Coordinates of C-alpha atoms in Angstrom, one line a residue:
Chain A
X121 CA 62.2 -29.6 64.9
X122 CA 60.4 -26.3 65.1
X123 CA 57.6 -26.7 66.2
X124 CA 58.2 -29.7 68.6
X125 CA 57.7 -29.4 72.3
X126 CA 60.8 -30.9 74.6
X127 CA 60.4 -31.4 78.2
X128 CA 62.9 -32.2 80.6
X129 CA 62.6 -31.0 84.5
X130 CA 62.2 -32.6 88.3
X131 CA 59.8 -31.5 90.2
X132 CA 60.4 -32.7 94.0
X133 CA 57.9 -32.0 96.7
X134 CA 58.8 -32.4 100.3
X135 CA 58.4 -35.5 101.6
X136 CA 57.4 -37.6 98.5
X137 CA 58.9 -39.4 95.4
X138 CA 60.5 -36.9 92.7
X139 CA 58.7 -36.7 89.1
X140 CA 61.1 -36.1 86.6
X141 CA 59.7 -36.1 83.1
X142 CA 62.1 -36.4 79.5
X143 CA 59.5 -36.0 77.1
X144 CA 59.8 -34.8 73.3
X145 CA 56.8 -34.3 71.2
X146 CA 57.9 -34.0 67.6
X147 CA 55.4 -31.3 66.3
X148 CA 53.5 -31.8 63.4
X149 CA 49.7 -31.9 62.1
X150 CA 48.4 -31.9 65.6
X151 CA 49.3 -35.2 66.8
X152 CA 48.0 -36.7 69.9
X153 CA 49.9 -38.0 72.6
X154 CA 48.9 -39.5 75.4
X155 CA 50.4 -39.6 78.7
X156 CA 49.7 -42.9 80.5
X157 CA 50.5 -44.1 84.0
X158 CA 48.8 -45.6 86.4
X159 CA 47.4 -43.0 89.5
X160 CA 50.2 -41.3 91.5
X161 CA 52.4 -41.9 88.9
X162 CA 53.0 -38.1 88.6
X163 CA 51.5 -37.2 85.2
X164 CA 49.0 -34.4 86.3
X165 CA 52.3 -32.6 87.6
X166 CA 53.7 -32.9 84.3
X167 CA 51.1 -31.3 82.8
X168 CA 50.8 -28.5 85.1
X169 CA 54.4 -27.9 85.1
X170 CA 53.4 -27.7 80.7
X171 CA 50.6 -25.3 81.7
X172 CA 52.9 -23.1 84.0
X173 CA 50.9 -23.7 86.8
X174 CA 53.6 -25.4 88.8
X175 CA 57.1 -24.5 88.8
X176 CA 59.3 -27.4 88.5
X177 CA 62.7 -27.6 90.9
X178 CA 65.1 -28.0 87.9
X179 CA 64.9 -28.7 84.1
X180 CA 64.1 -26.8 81.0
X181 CA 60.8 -26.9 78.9
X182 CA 60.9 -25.5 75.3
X183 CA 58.5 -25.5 73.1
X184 CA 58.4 -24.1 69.3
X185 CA 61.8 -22.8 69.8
X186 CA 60.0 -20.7 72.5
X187 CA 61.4 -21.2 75.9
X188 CA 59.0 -21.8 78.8
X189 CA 61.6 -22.4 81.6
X190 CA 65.1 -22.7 82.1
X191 CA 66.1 -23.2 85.9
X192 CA 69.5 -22.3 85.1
X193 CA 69.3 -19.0 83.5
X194 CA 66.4 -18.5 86.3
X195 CA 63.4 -18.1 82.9
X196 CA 59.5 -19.3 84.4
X197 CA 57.4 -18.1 81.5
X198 CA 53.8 -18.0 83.7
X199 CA 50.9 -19.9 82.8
X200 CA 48.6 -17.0 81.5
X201 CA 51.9 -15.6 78.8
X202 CA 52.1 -19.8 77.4
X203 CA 48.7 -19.9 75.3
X204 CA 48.5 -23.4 76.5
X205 CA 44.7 -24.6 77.5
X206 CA 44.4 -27.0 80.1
X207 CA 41.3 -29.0 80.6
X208 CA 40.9 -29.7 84.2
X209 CA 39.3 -33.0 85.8
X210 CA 36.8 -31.2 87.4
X211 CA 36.4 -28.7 84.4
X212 CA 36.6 -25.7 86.5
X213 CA 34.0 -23.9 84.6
X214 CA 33.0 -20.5 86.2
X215 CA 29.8 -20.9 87.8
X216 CA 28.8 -17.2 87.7
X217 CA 29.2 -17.0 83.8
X218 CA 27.1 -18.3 81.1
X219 CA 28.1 -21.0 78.7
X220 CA 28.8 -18.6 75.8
X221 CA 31.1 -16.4 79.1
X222 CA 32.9 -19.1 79.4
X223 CA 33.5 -20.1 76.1
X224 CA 34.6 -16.3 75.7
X225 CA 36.5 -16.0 78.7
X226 CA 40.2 -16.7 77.3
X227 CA 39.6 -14.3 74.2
X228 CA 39.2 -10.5 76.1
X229 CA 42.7 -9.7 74.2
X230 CA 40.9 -9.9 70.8
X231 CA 37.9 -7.1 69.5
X232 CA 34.5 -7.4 70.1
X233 CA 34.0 -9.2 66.5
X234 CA 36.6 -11.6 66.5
X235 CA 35.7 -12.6 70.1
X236 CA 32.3 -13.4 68.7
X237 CA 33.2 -15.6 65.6
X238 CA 35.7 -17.0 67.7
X239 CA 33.1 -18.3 70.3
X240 CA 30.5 -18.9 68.2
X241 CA 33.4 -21.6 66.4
X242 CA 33.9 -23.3 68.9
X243 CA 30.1 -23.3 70.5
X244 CA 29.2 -25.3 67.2
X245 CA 31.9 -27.2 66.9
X246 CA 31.4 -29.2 69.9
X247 CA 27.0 -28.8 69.1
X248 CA 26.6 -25.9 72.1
X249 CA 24.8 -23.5 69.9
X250 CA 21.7 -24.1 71.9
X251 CA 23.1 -24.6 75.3
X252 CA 25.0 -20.5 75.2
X253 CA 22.3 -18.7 78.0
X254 CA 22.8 -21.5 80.2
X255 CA 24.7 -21.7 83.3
X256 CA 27.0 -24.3 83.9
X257 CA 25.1 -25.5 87.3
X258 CA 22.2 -26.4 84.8
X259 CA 24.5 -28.9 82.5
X260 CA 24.9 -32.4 82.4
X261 CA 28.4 -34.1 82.5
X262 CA 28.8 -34.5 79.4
X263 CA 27.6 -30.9 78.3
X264 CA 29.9 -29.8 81.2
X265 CA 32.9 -31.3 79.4
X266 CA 32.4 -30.2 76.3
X267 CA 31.9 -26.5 77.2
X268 CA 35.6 -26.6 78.9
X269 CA 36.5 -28.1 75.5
X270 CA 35.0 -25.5 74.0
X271 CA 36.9 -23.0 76.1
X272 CA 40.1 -24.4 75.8
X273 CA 39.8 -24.3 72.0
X274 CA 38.5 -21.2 71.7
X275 CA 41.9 -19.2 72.3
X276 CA 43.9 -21.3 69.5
X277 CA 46.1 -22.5 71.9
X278 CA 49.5 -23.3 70.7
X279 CA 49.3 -26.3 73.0
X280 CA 46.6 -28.4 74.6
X281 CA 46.4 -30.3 77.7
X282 CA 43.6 -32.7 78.3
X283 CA 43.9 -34.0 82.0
X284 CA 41.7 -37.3 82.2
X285 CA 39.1 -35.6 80.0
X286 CA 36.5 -38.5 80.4
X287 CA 37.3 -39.6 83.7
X288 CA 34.3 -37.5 85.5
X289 CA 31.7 -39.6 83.4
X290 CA 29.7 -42.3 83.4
X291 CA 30.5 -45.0 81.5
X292 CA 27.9 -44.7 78.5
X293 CA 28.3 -40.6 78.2
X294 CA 32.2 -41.4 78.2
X295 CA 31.7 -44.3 75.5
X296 CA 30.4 -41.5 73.4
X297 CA 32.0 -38.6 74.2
X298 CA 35.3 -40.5 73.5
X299 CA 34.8 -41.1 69.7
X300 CA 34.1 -37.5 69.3
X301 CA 36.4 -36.2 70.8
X302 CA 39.1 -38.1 68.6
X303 CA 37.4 -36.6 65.6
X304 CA 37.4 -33.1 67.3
X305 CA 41.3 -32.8 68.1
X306 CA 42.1 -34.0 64.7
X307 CA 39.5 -31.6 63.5
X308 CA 41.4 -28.4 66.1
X309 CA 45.1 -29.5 64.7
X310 CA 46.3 -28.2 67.7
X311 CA 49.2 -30.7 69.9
X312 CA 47.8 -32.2 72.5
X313 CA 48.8 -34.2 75.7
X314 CA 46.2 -36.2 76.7
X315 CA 46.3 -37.7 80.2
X316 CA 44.6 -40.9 81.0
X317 CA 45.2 -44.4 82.9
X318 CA 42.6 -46.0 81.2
X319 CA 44.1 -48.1 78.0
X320 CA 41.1 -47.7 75.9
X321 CA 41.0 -44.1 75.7
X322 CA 44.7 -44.2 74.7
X323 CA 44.6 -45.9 71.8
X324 CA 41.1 -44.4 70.9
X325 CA 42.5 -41.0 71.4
X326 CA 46.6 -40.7 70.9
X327 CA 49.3 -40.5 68.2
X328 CA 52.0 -41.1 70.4
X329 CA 52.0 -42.0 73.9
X330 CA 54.6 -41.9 77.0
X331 CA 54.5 -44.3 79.6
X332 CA 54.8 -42.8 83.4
X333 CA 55.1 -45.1 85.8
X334 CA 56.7 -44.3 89.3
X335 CA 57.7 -40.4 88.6
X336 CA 59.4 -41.0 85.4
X337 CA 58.7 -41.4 81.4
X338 CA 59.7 -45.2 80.9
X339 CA 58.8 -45.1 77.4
X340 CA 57.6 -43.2 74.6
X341 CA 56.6 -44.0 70.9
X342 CA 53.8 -44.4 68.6
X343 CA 50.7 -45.9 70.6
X344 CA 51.3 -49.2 68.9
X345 CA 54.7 -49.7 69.4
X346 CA 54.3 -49.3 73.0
X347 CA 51.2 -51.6 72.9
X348 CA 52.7 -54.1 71.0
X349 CA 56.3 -54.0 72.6
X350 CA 56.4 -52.3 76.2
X351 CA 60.3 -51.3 77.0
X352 CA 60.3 -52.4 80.3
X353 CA 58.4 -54.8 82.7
X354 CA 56.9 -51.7 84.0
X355 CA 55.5 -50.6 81.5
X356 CA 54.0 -54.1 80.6
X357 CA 52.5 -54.4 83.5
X358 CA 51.2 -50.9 83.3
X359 CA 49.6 -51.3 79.5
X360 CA 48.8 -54.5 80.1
X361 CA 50.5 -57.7 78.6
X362 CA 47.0 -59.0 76.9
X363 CA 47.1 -58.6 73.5
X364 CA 46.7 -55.6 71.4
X365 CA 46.5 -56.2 67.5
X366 CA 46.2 -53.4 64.9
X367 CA 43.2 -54.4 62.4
X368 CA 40.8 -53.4 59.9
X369 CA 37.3 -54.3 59.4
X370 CA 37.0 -55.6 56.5
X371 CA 33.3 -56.9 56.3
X372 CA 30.5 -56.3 58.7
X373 CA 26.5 -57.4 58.7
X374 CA 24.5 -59.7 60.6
X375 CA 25.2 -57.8 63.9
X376 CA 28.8 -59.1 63.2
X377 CA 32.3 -57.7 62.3
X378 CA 35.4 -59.5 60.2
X379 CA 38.4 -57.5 61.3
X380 CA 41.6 -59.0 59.3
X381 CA 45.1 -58.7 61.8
X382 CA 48.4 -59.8 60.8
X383 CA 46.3 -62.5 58.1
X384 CA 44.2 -63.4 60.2
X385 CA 40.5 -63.0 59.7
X386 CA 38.4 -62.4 63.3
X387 CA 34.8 -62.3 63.9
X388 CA 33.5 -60.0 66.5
X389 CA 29.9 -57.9 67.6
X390 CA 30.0 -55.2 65.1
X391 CA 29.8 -51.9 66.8
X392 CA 29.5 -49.6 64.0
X393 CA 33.3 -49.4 63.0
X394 CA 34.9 -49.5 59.8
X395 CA 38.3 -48.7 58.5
X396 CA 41.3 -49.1 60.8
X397 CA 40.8 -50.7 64.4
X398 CA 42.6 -52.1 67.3
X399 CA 41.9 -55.1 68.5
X400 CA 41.9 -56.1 72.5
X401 CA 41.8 -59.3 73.7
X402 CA 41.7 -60.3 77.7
X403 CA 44.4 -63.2 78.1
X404 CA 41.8 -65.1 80.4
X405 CA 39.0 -64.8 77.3
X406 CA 41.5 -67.0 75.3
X407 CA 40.5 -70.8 75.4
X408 CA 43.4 -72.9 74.5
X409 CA 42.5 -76.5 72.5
X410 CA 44.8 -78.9 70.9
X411 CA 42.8 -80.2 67.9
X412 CA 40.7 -78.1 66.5
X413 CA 37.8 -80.7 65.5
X414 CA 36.0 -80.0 68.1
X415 CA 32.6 -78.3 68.0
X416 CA 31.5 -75.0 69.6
X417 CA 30.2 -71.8 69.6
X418 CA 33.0 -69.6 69.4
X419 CA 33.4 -67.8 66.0
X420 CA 37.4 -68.0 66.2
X421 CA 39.8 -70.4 66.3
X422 CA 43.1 -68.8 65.5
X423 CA 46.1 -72.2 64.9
X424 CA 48.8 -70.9 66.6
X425 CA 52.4 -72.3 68.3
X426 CA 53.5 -71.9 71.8
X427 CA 56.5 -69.7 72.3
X428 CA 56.8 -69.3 76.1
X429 CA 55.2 -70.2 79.1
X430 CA 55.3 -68.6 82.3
X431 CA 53.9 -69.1 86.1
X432 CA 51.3 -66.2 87.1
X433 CA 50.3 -67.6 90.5
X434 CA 47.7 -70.0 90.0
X435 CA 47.6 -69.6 86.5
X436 CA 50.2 -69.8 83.7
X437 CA 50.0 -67.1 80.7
X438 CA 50.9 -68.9 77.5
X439 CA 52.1 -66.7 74.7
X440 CA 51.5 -68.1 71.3
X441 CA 52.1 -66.9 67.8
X442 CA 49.9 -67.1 65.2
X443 CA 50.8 -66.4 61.9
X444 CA 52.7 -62.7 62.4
X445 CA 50.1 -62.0 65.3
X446 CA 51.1 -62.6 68.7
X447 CA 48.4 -63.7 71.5
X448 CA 48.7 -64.4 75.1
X449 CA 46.3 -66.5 76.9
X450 CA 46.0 -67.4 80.3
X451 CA 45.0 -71.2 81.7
X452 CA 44.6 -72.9 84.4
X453 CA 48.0 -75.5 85.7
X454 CA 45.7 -78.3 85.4
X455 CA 44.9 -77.3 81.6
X456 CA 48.6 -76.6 81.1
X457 CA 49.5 -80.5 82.4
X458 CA 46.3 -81.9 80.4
X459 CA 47.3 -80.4 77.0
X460 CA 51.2 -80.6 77.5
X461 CA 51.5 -76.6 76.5
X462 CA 55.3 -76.3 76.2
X463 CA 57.3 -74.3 74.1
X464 CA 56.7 -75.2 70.5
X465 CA 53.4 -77.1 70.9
X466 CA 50.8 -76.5 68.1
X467 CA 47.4 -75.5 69.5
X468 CA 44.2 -73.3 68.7
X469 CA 43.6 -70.4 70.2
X470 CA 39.4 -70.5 70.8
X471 CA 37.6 -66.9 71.0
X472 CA 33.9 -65.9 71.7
X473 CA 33.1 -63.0 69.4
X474 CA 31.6 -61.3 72.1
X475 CA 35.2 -61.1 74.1
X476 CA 36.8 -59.5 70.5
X477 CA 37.0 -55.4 71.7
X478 CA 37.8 -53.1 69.0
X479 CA 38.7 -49.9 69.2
X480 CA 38.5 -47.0 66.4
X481 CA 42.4 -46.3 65.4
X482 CA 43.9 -43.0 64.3
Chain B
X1205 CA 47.0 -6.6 113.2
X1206 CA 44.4 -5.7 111.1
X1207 CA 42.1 -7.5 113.6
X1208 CA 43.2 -5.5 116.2
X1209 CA 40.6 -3.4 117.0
X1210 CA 38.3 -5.7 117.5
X1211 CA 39.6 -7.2 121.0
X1212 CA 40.9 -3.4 121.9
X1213 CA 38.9 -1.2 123.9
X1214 CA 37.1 1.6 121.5
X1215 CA 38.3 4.6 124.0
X1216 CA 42.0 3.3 123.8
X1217 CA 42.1 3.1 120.2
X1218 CA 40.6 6.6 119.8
X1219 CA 43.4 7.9 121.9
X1220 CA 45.9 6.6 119.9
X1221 CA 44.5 7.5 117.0
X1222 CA 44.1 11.3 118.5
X1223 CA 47.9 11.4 119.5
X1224 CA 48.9 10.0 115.8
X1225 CA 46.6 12.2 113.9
X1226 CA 46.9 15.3 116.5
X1227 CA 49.8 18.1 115.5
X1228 CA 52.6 16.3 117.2
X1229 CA 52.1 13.0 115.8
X1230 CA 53.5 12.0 112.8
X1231 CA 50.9 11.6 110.5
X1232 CA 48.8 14.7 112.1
X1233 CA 52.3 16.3 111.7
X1234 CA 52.5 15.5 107.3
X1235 CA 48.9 16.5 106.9
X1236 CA 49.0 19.7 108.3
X1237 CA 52.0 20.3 106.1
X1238 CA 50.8 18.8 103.5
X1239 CA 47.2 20.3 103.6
X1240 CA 47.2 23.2 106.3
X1241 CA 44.5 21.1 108.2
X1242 CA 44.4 19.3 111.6
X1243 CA 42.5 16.0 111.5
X1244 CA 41.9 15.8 115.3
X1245 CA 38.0 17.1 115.9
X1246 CA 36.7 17.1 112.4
X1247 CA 34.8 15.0 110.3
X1248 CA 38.0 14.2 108.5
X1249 CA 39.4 13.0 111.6
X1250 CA 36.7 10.8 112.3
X1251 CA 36.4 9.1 109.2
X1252 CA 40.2 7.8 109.3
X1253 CA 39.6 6.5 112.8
X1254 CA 36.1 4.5 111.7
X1255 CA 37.9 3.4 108.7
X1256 CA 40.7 2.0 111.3
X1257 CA 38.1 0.9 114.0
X1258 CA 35.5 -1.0 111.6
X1259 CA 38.1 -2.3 109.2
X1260 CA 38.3 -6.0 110.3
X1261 CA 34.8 -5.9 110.3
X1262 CA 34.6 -6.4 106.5
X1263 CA 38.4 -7.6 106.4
X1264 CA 37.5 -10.8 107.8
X1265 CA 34.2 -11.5 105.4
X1266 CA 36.1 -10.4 102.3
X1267 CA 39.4 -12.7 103.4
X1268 CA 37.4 -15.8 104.1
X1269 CA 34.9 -15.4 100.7
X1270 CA 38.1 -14.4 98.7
X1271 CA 39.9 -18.0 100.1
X1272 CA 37.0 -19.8 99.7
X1273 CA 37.2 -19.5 95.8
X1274 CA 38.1 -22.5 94.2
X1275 CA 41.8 -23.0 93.2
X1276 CA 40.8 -24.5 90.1
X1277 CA 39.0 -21.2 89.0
X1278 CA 41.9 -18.9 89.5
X1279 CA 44.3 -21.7 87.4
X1280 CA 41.8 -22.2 84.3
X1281 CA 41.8 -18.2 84.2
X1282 CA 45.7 -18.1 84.4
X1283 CA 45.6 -20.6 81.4
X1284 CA 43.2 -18.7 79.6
X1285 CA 46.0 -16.1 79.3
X1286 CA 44.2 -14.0 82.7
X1287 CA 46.6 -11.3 84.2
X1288 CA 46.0 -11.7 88.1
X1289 CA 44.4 -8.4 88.2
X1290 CA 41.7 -9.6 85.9
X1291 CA 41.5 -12.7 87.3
X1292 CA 40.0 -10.5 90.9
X1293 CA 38.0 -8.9 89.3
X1294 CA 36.1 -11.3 86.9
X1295 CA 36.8 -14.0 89.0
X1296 CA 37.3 -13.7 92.5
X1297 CA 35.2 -10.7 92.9
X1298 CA 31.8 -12.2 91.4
X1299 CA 31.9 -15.5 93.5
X1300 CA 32.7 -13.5 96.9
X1301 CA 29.7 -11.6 96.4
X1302 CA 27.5 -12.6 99.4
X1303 CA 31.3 -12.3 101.7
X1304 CA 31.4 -8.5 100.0
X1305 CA 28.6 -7.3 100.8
X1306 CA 28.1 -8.9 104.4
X1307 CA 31.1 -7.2 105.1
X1308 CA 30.4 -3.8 103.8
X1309 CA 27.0 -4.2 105.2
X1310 CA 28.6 -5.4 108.6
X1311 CA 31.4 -2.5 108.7
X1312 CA 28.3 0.3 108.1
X1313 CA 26.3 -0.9 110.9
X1314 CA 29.5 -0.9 113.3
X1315 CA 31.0 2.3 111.9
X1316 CA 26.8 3.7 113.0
X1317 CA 27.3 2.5 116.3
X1318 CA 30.6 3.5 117.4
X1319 CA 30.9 5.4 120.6
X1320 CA 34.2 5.3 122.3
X1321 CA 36.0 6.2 119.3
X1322 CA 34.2 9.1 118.1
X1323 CA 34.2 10.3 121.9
X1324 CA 38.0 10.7 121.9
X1325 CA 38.6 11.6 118.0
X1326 CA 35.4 13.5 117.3
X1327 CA 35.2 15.6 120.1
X1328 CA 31.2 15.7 120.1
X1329 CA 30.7 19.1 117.6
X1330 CA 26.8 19.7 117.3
X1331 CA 26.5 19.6 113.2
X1332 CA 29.9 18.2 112.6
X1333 CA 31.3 15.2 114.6
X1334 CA 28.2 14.3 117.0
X1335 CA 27.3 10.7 115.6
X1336 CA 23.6 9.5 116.1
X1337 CA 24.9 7.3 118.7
X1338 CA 26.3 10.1 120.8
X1339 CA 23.2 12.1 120.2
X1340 CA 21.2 9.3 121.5
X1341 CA 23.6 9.1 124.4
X1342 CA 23.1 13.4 124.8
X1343 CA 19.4 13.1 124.7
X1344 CA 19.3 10.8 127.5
X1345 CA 22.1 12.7 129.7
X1346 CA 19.5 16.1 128.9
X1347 CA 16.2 13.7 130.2
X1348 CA 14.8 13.9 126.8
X1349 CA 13.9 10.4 126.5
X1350 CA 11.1 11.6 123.5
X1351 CA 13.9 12.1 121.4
X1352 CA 16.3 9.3 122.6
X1353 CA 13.7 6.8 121.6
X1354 CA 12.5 8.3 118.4
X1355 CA 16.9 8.0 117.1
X1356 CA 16.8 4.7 118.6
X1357 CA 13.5 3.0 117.1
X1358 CA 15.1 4.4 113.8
X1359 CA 18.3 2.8 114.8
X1360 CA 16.7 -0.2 115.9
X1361 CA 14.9 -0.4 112.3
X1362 CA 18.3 0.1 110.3
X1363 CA 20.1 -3.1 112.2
X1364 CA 17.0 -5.2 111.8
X1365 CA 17.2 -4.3 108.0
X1366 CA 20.9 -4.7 107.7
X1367 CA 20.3 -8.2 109.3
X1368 CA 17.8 -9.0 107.1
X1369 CA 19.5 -8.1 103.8
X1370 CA 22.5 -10.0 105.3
X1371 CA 21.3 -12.9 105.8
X1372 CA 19.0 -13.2 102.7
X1373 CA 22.2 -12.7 100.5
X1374 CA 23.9 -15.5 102.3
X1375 CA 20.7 -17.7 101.9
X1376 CA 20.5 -16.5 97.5
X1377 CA 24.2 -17.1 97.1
X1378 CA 25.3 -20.7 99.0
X1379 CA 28.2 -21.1 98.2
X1380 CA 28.3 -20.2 94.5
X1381 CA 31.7 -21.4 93.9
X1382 CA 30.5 -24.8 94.1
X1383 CA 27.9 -24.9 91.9
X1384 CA 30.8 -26.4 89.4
X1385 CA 31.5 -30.4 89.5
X1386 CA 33.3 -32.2 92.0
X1387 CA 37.1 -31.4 92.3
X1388 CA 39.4 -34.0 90.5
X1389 CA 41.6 -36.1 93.1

């Protein structure tokens, strides 16, 4: 494709593990794609070998046709002639310019008036209109971040490189600031490689998303696909093995969400999300029963049939299927002997509304 | 190399400098040719050797303020489509501000100062290469000690200023290049 972005170098530093990376990003509307690993799994020297700012030992990257390195034929396109943005960790604002400077900084190629719509853009789309005289030192976090998304957006970039965007916040500013920025690169329309190791963020945030584990690309794919079936233990164990459902919410009031998965109807603590959803479930917050007379106060209970069993140390994860969904649970040996789980056996899965997480899907 | 001069005697620079810049060393040699003036005796002369003699003096400064730059800063300006060039000077050159200027402020009060050097290169010419330093040292060799002090107390007053205005910088600008958050692991 034209416009798709394709990836494929080693980059080996003394002394270490190599990171090799074989990505492909088909182009497109702006999709997202997230690049997940756990830390030290090499994915922040992907993206600077993207951004140019680290020269890989072998490999080619091309992107729109365009290419930004080609060992062989000796071609290192440098980071300042890629028009790729890259969002650091730490931001990197500069702390000698202004907000509306920094904003700015990335646009001294275009005349004074363009420069000044094209700042002033990007200062309301992420809300900084107020904030432009400041200096960064006088910012929160949040602000922080959003200037250097402001700055990286500013430019048009052809690409754009988000490295652990949220991962400098606290936990409620990050909760926020993670629902808006889904909305504003969908708003930009601009690719973007998103890197995170926190599983929330990548289904809240990506399209696509490739799996790094150990300095190499296991798997990549639409975020569900991976979610829903990893390639590799690796990459199980890396997204997790609990179960991730795509939803929608179909009702809502009371305090209280019905999200409808694979024909089942779930209840869980609305917060404030309509439309399309994914649903995450912890395997320990999965109570297995085998009649389902019983009384309690969970709001679920899912009927469902064993279809494997295996030993996780002390405990045993039981993976059931109910209706086209597939759940996992984990229990205790003891529970396992009482209730005979064995392959085939016809149980309910039991679930507090409260341990239901859903997460806004693109 | 550049730091040379600060561990080598002032008298044995200057001599060096006068056989290089005299008319048969090599560079006294091209400027002659080149501009049908000697270098050795003049004020010409003497500013090349205090340019020599006081360099490290505001190499070092500007070296350790220029490294001391966050690495981060220089890379989101190399994304932002920065030539190198521009990155020094909106970048690099605006954070080292309090290392600049000790340095230019530290090489002035040196270059004042300077004896040994201006001795050998300068020749002492009443008007055209006596420094205030040698006139001080003049004064004192001709028992005028009225005038000695007077060029000193002024001499004094400059270094306690320079002092001053050195360390005040250092005090309004700690460390500016930090101001930013934390670095990312």
């Amino acid at each position: 494709m034209a416009d798709s972005l394709e990836a494929r170098f080693v980059r080996r530093f003394r002394g270490g593990p190599a990171i090799s990376a074989d990505l492909v990003l088909p182009g497109g509307d702006g999709p997202v794609t997230v690049l997940f690993g756990p830390s030290g799994s090499g994915k922040t020297t992907v993206l600077r070998a993207l951004a140019g700012l680290d020269r890989p030992d072998e490999g080619t990257i091309v992107n729109a046709g365009e290419t930004w390195l080609d060992t062989r034929r000796g071609v290192f396109v440098p980071a300042r002639h890629r028009g790729v943005s890259l969002l650091f960790q730490s931001y990197a604002l500069f702390p000698h310019l202004t907000v509306r400077e920094n904003v700015a900084f990335g646009l001294h190629r275009h005349d004074r008036a363009e420069r000044e719509r094209k700042t002033a853009r990007a200062l309301a789309l992420l809300r900084l209109q107020t904030l432009g005289h400041r200096s960064p030192s006088e910012l929160s976090g949040g602000e922080r971040q959003r200037v250097a998304l402001a700055r990286a957006i500013a430019s048009s970039p052809r690409l754009l490189l988000l490295d652990e965007p949220l991962s400098a916040l606290d936990a409620p500013t990050r909760e926020e600031l993670r629902g808006e920025l889904r909305s504003l690169l969908r708003q930009v329309g601009v690719p973007t490689i998103v890197v995170t190791h926190d599983r929330i963020e990548a289904l809240a945030l990506g399209d696509r998303m490739a799996v790094m584990v150990g300095g190499r690309i296991h798997q990549q794919g639409p975020v569900g696909d991976v979610f829903e079936r990893p390639a590799d233990h690796e990459v199980a164990r890396c997204v997790g093995v609990d179960t991730v459902l795509a939803g929608r919410v179909v009702a809502s009031g009371d305090g209280l969400a019905t999200v409808e998965s694979h024909g089942l109807r779930l209840t869980a603590v609305d917060r404030g999300l309509a439309g399309d959803v994914w649903i995450l479930l912890r395997a320990e917050d999965v109570v297995l029963e085998r009649d389902g007379g019983t009384r309690s106060s969970a709001r679920n209970h899912l009927p469902g049939r064993v279809t494997a069993v295996t030993s996780e140390g002390p405990l045993v994860r039981v993976a059931l299927s109910s209706g086209e969904a597939r759940l996992s649970a984990l229990v205790t040996r003891a529970s396992r002997a009482d209730l005979g789980l064995e392959e085939g056996a016809d149980v309910f899965a039991v679930v507090k509304a409260p341990s239901i997480h859903l997460v806004p899907r693109a | 190399m550049v730091a040379l001069p600060i561990v080598l005697p002032p008298t044995v620079l200057g001599f060096y400098v006068l056989l290089l810049l005299g008319p048969n060393g090599p560079v006294g040699r091209a400027v002659e040719s080149l501009f049908g003036t000697r270098l050795p005796f003049t004020f010409e002369g003497l500013l090349v050797a205090s340019v020599l003699y006081s360099l490290p003096f505001a190499v070092q400064p500007f070296a350790a303020s220029f490294a001391a730059v966050e690495r981060t800063l220089l890379e989101a300006a190399a994304s932002l489509g920065c030539s190198p060039l521009r990155t020094f000077f909106r970048v690099v050159l605006p954070l080292s501000r309090a290392g600049v200027v000790t340095g230019l402020v530290l090489s002035f009060a040196h270059t004042l100062g300077e004896f040994g050097v201006v001795l050998m290169v300068g020749g002492n010419i009443p008007g055209e290469t006596r420094t205030v330093s040698v006139a001080i040292y003049d004064h004192v060799q001709a028992l005028d000690y009225a005038s000695a002090g007077a060029t000193s107390l002024v001499l004094l007053g400059v270094s306690f200023s320079v002092l001053a205005i050195t360390y005040a910088l250092q005090r309004r600008t700690p460390n500016a290049w930090q101001t930013a958050s934390k670095p990312g692991s």
